[in-house]
CSV table of C-alpha atoms in Angstrom, one decimal:
chain,number,residue,atom,x,y,z
B,64,MET,CA,202.5,107.6,185.8
B,65,ARG,CA,203.8,105.5,182.9
B,66,LEU,CA,202.4,102.1,182.3
B,67,PRO,CA,204.7,99.1,183.2
B,68,THR,CA,207.1,97.7,180.7
B,69,LEU,CA,206.9,94.2,179.2
B,70,ASP,CA,209.7,93.1,181.4
B,71,ALA,CA,207.8,94.3,184.5
B,72,PHE,CA,204.6,92.5,183.5
B,73,GLN,CA,206.6,89.3,182.8
B,74,GLU,CA,208.3,89.5,186.2
B,75,ALA,CA,205.0,90.0,187.8
B,76,ALA,CA,203.6,87.0,185.9
B,77,ALA,CA,206.4,84.8,187.2
B,78,LEU,CA,205.6,85.8,190.7
B,79,VAL,CA,201.7,85.4,190.3
B,80,HIS,CA,202.2,82.0,188.7
B,81,GLU,CA,204.0,80.7,191.9
B,82,THR,CA,200.6,80.8,193.5
B,83,LEU,CA,198.0,80.4,190.7
B,84,ASP,CA,197.9,78.9,187.3
B,85,PRO,CA,197.1,81.0,184.2
B,86,THR,CA,193.3,81.2,183.8
B,87,PRO,CA,191.7,80.0,180.6
B,88,GLN,CA,190.6,82.1,177.6
B,89,ILE,CA,187.9,80.2,175.8
B,90,ALA,CA,186.0,80.9,172.5
B,91,TRP,CA,182.4,80.0,173.3
B,92,PRO,CA,180.3,79.3,170.2
B,93,LEU,CA,176.9,80.1,171.8
B,94,LEU,CA,178.2,83.5,172.7
B,95,ALA,CA,179.3,83.9,169.1
B,96,GLU,CA,175.7,83.1,168.0
B,97,ARG,CA,174.3,85.5,170.6
B,98,THR,CA,176.5,88.5,169.6
B,99,GLY,CA,177.5,87.9,166.0
B,100,ALA,CA,181.2,88.2,166.9
B,101,GLN,CA,183.8,85.6,167.6
B,102,VAL,CA,184.0,85.9,171.4
B,103,TRP,CA,187.0,84.9,173.6
B,104,VAL,CA,186.2,85.0,177.3
B,105,LYS,CA,189.2,85.5,179.7
B,106,HIS,CA,188.0,83.6,182.8
B,107,GLU,CA,189.2,85.6,185.8
B,108,ASN,CA,186.3,84.0,187.7
B,109,HIS,CA,188.6,80.9,187.9
B,110,THR,CA,191.2,82.3,190.4
B,111,PRO,CA,191.4,81.3,194.1
B,112,ILE,CA,189.3,84.3,195.1
B,113,GLY,CA,187.0,84.1,192.1
B,114,ALA,CA,188.2,87.4,190.6
B,115,PHE,CA,191.2,89.0,188.8
B,116,LYS,CA,192.2,91.2,191.8
B,117,VAL,CA,194.2,88.4,193.5
B,118,ARG,CA,197.0,89.0,190.9
B,119,GLY,CA,197.5,92.6,192.1
B,120,GLY,CA,197.3,91.7,195.8
B,121,LEU,CA,200.1,89.1,195.3
B,122,VAL,CA,202.4,91.6,193.6
B,123,PHE,CA,201.6,94.5,196.1
B,124,MET,CA,202.2,92.3,199.2
B,125,ASP,CA,205.5,91.0,197.7
B,126,ASP,CA,206.7,94.6,197.3
B,127,LEU,CA,205.7,95.3,200.9
B,128,ARG,CA,207.7,92.2,202.0
B,129,ARG,CA,210.7,93.4,200.2
B,130,HIS,CA,210.6,96.8,202.0
B,131,GLY,CA,210.4,95.5,205.6
B,132,ALA,CA,207.9,94.2,208.2
B,133,LEU,CA,204.6,96.0,208.9
B,134,PRO,CA,202.0,95.4,211.6
B,135,GLY,CA,199.4,94.9,209.0
B,136,VAL,CA,197.6,96.3,206.0
B,137,ILE,CA,194.2,98.0,205.4
B,138,ALA,CA,192.0,98.7,202.4
B,139,ALA,CA,188.6,99.9,201.4
B,140,THR,CA,186.7,97.6,199.2
B,141,ARG,CA,183.4,96.3,197.8
B,142,GLY,CA,184.7,92.7,198.0
B,143,ASN,CA,187.1,91.5,195.4
B,144,HIS,CA,189.9,93.9,196.2
B,145,GLY,CA,189.5,93.0,199.9
B,146,GLN,CA,189.6,89.2,199.2
B,147,SER,CA,192.8,89.8,197.3
B,148,ILE,CA,194.4,91.7,200.2
B,149,ALA,CA,193.2,89.2,202.8
B,150,PHE,CA,194.4,86.2,200.7
B,151,SER,CA,197.8,87.8,199.9
B,152,ALA,CA,198.4,89.2,203.3
B,153,ALA,CA,197.7,85.8,205.0
B,154,ARG,CA,200.3,84.1,202.8
B,155,LEU,CA,202.9,86.5,204.4
B,156,GLY,CA,201.6,86.3,208.0
B,157,LEU,CA,200.2,89.8,207.9
B,158,ALA,CA,196.9,90.9,209.5
B,159,SER,CA,194.5,92.6,207.1
B,160,THR,CA,191.6,95.0,207.8
B,161,LEU,CA,189.0,95.5,205.1
B,162,VAL,CA,186.5,98.5,205.3
B,163,VAL,CA,183.3,97.9,203.4
B,164,PRO,CA,180.2,100.2,203.1
B,165,GLU,CA,176.9,99.3,204.7
B,166,GLY,CA,174.8,96.8,202.8
B,167,ASN,CA,177.8,95.3,201.0
B,168,ALA,CA,177.3,91.8,199.4
B,169,ALA,CA,177.1,89.3,202.3
B,170,GLY,CA,178.9,86.6,200.3
B,171,LYS,CA,181.9,88.9,199.6
B,172,ASN,CA,182.1,89.9,203.3
B,173,ALA,CA,182.0,86.2,204.3
B,174,ALA,CA,184.8,85.4,201.9
B,175,MET,CA,187.0,88.2,203.1
B,176,ALA,CA,186.6,87.0,206.7
B,177,ALA,CA,187.3,83.4,205.7
B,178,PHE,CA,190.6,84.5,204.1
B,179,GLY,CA,191.6,86.1,207.5
B,180,GLY,CA,190.4,89.7,207.1
B,181,GLU,CA,189.0,91.8,209.8
B,182,LEU,CA,185.8,93.5,208.5
B,183,VAL,CA,184.9,97.1,209.4
B,184,ILE,CA,181.5,98.4,208.1
B,185,HIS,CA,181.3,102.1,207.5
B,186,GLY,CA,179.5,104.6,205.2
B,187,ALA,CA,177.1,104.5,202.3
B,188,ASP,CA,179.5,103.7,199.5
B,189,PHE,CA,183.0,102.9,198.6
B,190,GLU,CA,184.2,106.5,198.9
B,191,ASP,CA,182.9,106.7,202.5
B,192,ALA,CA,184.7,103.4,203.3
B,193,PHE,CA,187.9,104.7,201.7
B,194,GLU,CA,187.9,107.8,204.0
B,195,ARG,CA,187.4,105.6,207.0
B,196,ALA,CA,190.2,103.2,205.9
B,197,GLU,CA,192.6,106.2,205.6
B,198,ALA,CA,191.7,107.3,209.1
B,199,LEU,CA,192.2,103.9,210.5
B,200,ALA,CA,195.5,103.4,208.7
B,201,ALA,CA,196.9,106.5,210.5
B,202,GLU,CA,195.4,105.5,213.9
B,203,ARG,CA,196.8,102.0,213.8
B,204,GLY,CA,199.9,102.5,211.8
B,205,LEU,CA,198.8,100.2,209.1
B,206,ALA,CA,199.9,100.2,205.4
B,207,MET,CA,197.1,101.6,203.2
B,208,VAL,CA,196.5,99.4,200.1
B,209,PRO,CA,195.0,101.7,197.5
B,210,SER,CA,192.6,100.4,194.8
B,211,PHE,CA,194.7,101.9,192.1
B,212,ASP,CA,198.5,101.7,192.1
B,213,GLU,CA,201.3,100.8,189.7
B,214,ARG,CA,202.0,97.6,191.7
B,215,LEU,CA,198.3,96.5,191.3
B,216,ILE,CA,198.5,97.3,187.5
B,217,ARG,CA,201.6,95.2,187.2
B,218,GLY,CA,199.8,92.4,188.9
B,219,VAL,CA,196.4,92.4,187.3
B,220,GLY,CA,198.0,93.0,183.9
B,221,THR,CA,199.3,89.5,184.0
B,222,TYR,CA,195.8,88.3,182.9
B,223,ALA,CA,196.3,90.5,179.8
B,224,LEU,CA,199.7,89.0,179.1
B,225,GLU,CA,198.1,85.5,179.2
B,226,LEU,CA,195.2,86.6,176.9
B,227,PHE,CA,197.3,88.4,174.3
B,228,THR,CA,199.9,85.7,174.2
B,229,ALA,CA,197.2,83.1,173.5
B,230,VAL,CA,195.0,85.3,171.2
B,231,PRO,CA,197.2,88.2,169.9
B,232,ASP,CA,194.8,89.2,167.0
B,233,LEU,CA,191.8,90.4,168.8
B,234,ASP,CA,190.1,93.4,167.3
B,235,ALA,CA,188.8,94.6,170.6
B,236,VAL,CA,188.6,93.7,174.3
B,237,TYR,CA,185.8,94.9,176.6
B,238,VAL,CA,186.8,95.3,180.3
B,239,PRO,CA,185.1,96.6,183.4
B,240,VAL,CA,186.2,99.9,184.9
B,241,GLY,CA,186.1,100.3,188.6
B,242,LEU,CA,189.0,102.5,189.6
B,243,GLY,CA,191.1,101.5,186.7
B,244,SER,CA,193.8,98.9,187.5
B,245,GLY,CA,192.3,96.3,185.2
B,246,ILE,CA,191.9,98.5,182.1
B,247,CYS,CA,195.3,100.0,182.6
B,248,GLY,CA,197.0,96.6,182.9
B,249,LEU,CA,195.2,95.6,179.7
B,250,MET,CA,196.3,98.8,177.8
B,251,GLY,CA,199.8,98.4,179.2
B,252,VAL,CA,200.4,94.8,177.9
B,253,ARG,CA,198.7,95.7,174.6
B,254,ASP,CA,201.1,98.6,174.1
B,255,ALA,CA,204.2,96.6,175.4
B,256,LEU,CA,203.4,93.9,172.8
B,257,GLY,CA,202.8,96.4,170.0
B,258,LEU,CA,199.3,95.3,169.3
B,259,LYS,CA,196.5,97.3,167.8
B,260,THR,CA,193.6,95.9,169.7
B,261,GLU,CA,190.9,98.4,170.8
B,262,ILE,CA,190.3,98.6,174.5
B,263,VAL,CA,186.7,99.3,175.4
B,264,GLY,CA,186.0,100.3,179.1
B,265,VAL,CA,182.6,99.4,180.6
B,266,VAL,CA,180.9,101.1,183.5
B,267,ALA,CA,177.5,101.0,185.1
B,268,GLU,CA,174.9,103.6,184.2
B,269,GLY,CA,174.4,104.4,187.8
B,270,ALA,CA,178.0,104.8,188.5
B,271,ASN,CA,179.3,106.4,185.4
B,272,CYS,CA,182.0,108.9,186.5
B,273,TYR,CA,184.5,107.4,184.1
B,274,ALA,CA,182.2,107.7,181.1
B,275,LEU,CA,181.5,111.3,182.1
B,276,SER,CA,185.2,112.0,182.6
B,277,PHE,CA,186.1,110.3,179.3
B,278,GLU,CA,183.6,112.5,177.4
B,279,ALA,CA,184.8,115.7,179.2
B,280,ARG,CA,188.5,114.7,179.0
B,281,ARG,CA,188.8,115.6,182.6
B,282,PRO,CA,187.9,114.1,186.0
B,283,VAL,CA,184.2,114.4,186.6
B,284,SER,CA,182.9,113.1,190.0
B,285,THR,CA,179.2,112.3,190.7
B,286,ASN,CA,177.3,112.3,193.9
B,287,ARG,CA,175.8,108.9,193.4
B,288,SER,CA,176.8,105.3,192.6
B,289,GLU,CA,173.4,103.8,192.1
B,290,THR,CA,173.9,100.2,190.9
B,291,VAL,CA,172.9,97.1,192.8
B,292,VAL,CA,174.1,94.6,190.2
B,293,GLY,CA,177.4,96.3,189.3
B,294,ASP,CA,178.6,96.7,192.9
B,295,GLY,CA,182.2,95.9,191.8
B,296,ILE,CA,182.3,99.0,189.5
B,297,ALA,CA,180.2,101.3,191.8
B,298,THR,CA,182.6,104.2,191.8
B,299,ARG,CA,181.7,107.9,191.9
B,300,VAL,CA,185.1,109.6,192.0
B,301,PRO,CA,187.6,108.8,189.2
B,302,SER,CA,191.3,108.5,189.7
B,303,PRO,CA,193.0,111.4,187.8
B,304,VAL,CA,196.1,109.3,187.2
B,305,ALA,CA,194.0,106.4,185.8
B,306,LEU,CA,192.0,108.7,183.7
B,307,ASP,CA,195.0,110.2,182.1
B,308,LEU,CA,196.0,106.7,181.1
B,309,ILE,CA,192.6,105.8,180.0
B,310,LEU,CA,192.3,108.9,177.8
B,311,ALA,CA,195.6,108.0,176.1
B,312,GLY,CA,194.8,104.3,175.4
B,313,CYS,CA,191.1,103.5,175.6
B,314,ALA,CA,188.9,103.7,172.5
B,315,ARG,CA,185.7,104.4,174.3
B,316,ILE,CA,183.7,103.7,177.5
B,317,VAL,CA,180.3,102.1,177.3
B,318,SER,CA,177.6,102.5,180.1
B,319,VAL,CA,175.4,99.5,180.8
B,320,SER,CA,172.2,99.4,182.9
B,321,ASP,CA,171.5,97.0,185.8
B,322,ASP,CA,169.0,95.2,183.5
B,323,GLU,CA,171.6,94.7,180.8
B,324,MET,CA,174.0,93.3,183.3
B,325,LEU,CA,171.3,90.9,184.6
B,326,ASP,CA,170.8,89.8,181.0
B,327,ALA,CA,174.5,89.2,180.6
B,328,ILE,CA,174.8,87.2,183.7
B,329,ALA,CA,172.0,85.0,182.5
B,330,ALA,CA,173.7,84.7,179.1
B,331,PHE,CA,177.0,83.5,180.7
B,332,HIS,CA,174.9,81.0,182.6
B,333,ALA,CA,173.0,79.8,179.5
B,334,ASP,CA,175.9,79.8,177.0
B,335,THR,CA,179.0,78.8,179.2
B,336,HIS,CA,177.6,77.6,182.6
B,337,ASN,CA,179.9,80.1,184.3
B,338,LEU,CA,179.0,82.4,187.2
B,339,ALA,CA,179.5,86.0,186.5
B,340,GLU,CA,179.0,88.9,189.0
B,341,GLY,CA,177.6,92.1,187.6
B,342,ALA,CA,180.9,93.8,187.0
B,343,GLY,CA,182.2,90.5,185.4
B,344,ALA,CA,179.2,90.4,183.1
B,345,SER,CA,179.3,94.1,182.1
B,346,PRO,CA,181.7,93.5,179.2
B,347,LEU,CA,179.2,91.0,177.6
B,348,ALA,CA,176.4,93.5,178.3
B,349,ALA,CA,178.4,96.1,176.4
B,350,LEU,CA,179.1,93.8,173.5
B,351,MET,CA,175.4,92.9,173.2
B,352,GLN,CA,174.6,96.7,173.2
B,353,GLU,CA,177.1,97.2,170.5
B,354,ARG,CA,176.2,94.0,168.6
B,355,ALA,CA,175.6,95.6,165.2
B,356,ALA,CA,178.9,97.5,165.2
B,357,MET,CA,181.0,94.5,166.4
B,358,ALA,CA,179.4,91.9,164.0
B,359,GLY,CA,182.1,89.6,162.5
B,360,LYS,CA,184.9,90.8,164.7
B,361,LYS,CA,187.2,89.0,167.0
B,362,VAL,CA,186.4,90.2,170.6
B,363,GLY,CA,187.8,89.5,174.1
B,364,LEU,CA,185.6,89.8,177.2
B,365,ILE,CA,187.2,90.0,180.6
B,366,LEU,CA,185.0,88.1,183.0
B,367,SER,CA,186.6,89.8,185.9
B,368,GLY,CA,184.8,87.9,188.7
B,369,GLY,CA,182.2,85.4,189.5
B,370,ASN,CA,181.3,86.4,193.1
B,371,VAL,CA,177.7,87.2,192.4
B,372,ASP,CA,175.2,87.8,195.2
B,373,PRO,CA,172.6,84.9,195.3
B,374,GLY,CA,169.7,87.4,195.1
B,375,VAL,CA,171.2,89.1,192.0
B,376,TYR,CA,171.8,85.7,190.4
B,377,ALA,CA,168.2,84.6,191.1
B,378,ARG,CA,167.0,87.9,189.4
B,379,ALA,CA,169.2,87.1,186.4
B,380,LEU,CA,168.0,83.5,186.0
B,381,ALA,CA,164.4,84.7,186.2
B,382,ARG,CA,165.0,87.0,183.3
B,383,LEU,CA,166.5,84.1,181.4
B,384,ASP,CA,163.4,82.1,182.0
B,385,ALA,CA,161.2,85.1,180.8
B,386,GLY,CA,163.2,85.3,177.6
B,387,PRO,CA,165.0,88.7,177.4
B,388,ALA,CA,168.5,87.3,177.8
B,389,THR,CA,167.9,84.7,174.9
B,390,GLN,CA,166.3,87.1,172.4
B,391,ALA,CA,169.6,88.0,170.6
B,392,ALA,CA,170.4,84.3,170.2
B,393,ALA,CA,167.0,83.6,168.8
B,394,GLU,CA,167.1,86.4,166.2
């Protein structure tokens, strides 16, 4: 697969902006004090679904509309992808079915249902849910919406077009890696604009298949996705297509722990008064981990979503009260 052209990203942006306004990118001074870098946050927590995925859903559904009517769509999801599909399908009068694993975040499940999605609960993790979704797609004659696809890259890449148009001289951008649409959109726009910005992928330590694959230069699956905080990036099987693109355009991949994500959620609260879910906070967690190496640089963070589970948020704020999330700022 080739990454989309600048014209393709611009066309996608025109479509996306028919439904939602560009999200802000803000330089937060307290985050700068905390990390030692000039930090620009791209606030994808400010979309109608509270996450960047809505952009890809709008573009994907528009493509389906152009190619004829369907009885409905189906997708496997941990939440934000499913909200995107339910939101975008409803705008076209399409039924949507979302398959989630057992124990999925209750708030994300409720949001998908509120946007009109039919929830199916199956399996222990995303990969189990994906297999069930494929089976149901065949049984019901539904269009399967993957979590990684060129149309999704075009859509979600529109946040990168907004960011790089506003702040073209970033030294690096940290971005969460689930299956890869977000990082590939970011790399695609960076390349299309001819910029030299380093792209740094971020994964959860307990779901680090992309970090292992990046190191091995080949797809490496794991038999676990053990992260409660980083549920939005809880992947154990990498996409070979996404990995090829990541190997060609990503500087490195950083693994962060659940504790580091909790500290980053608390830091976003303290420094910006914004909600960040674990995946959305993971770029800040990675920057805080690499604080010494990134000192004095101009850095972008993709706050990919704010749909945090209340229990996780309470744990994060408790850590803030105890002090760990504020230590870097106090040093």
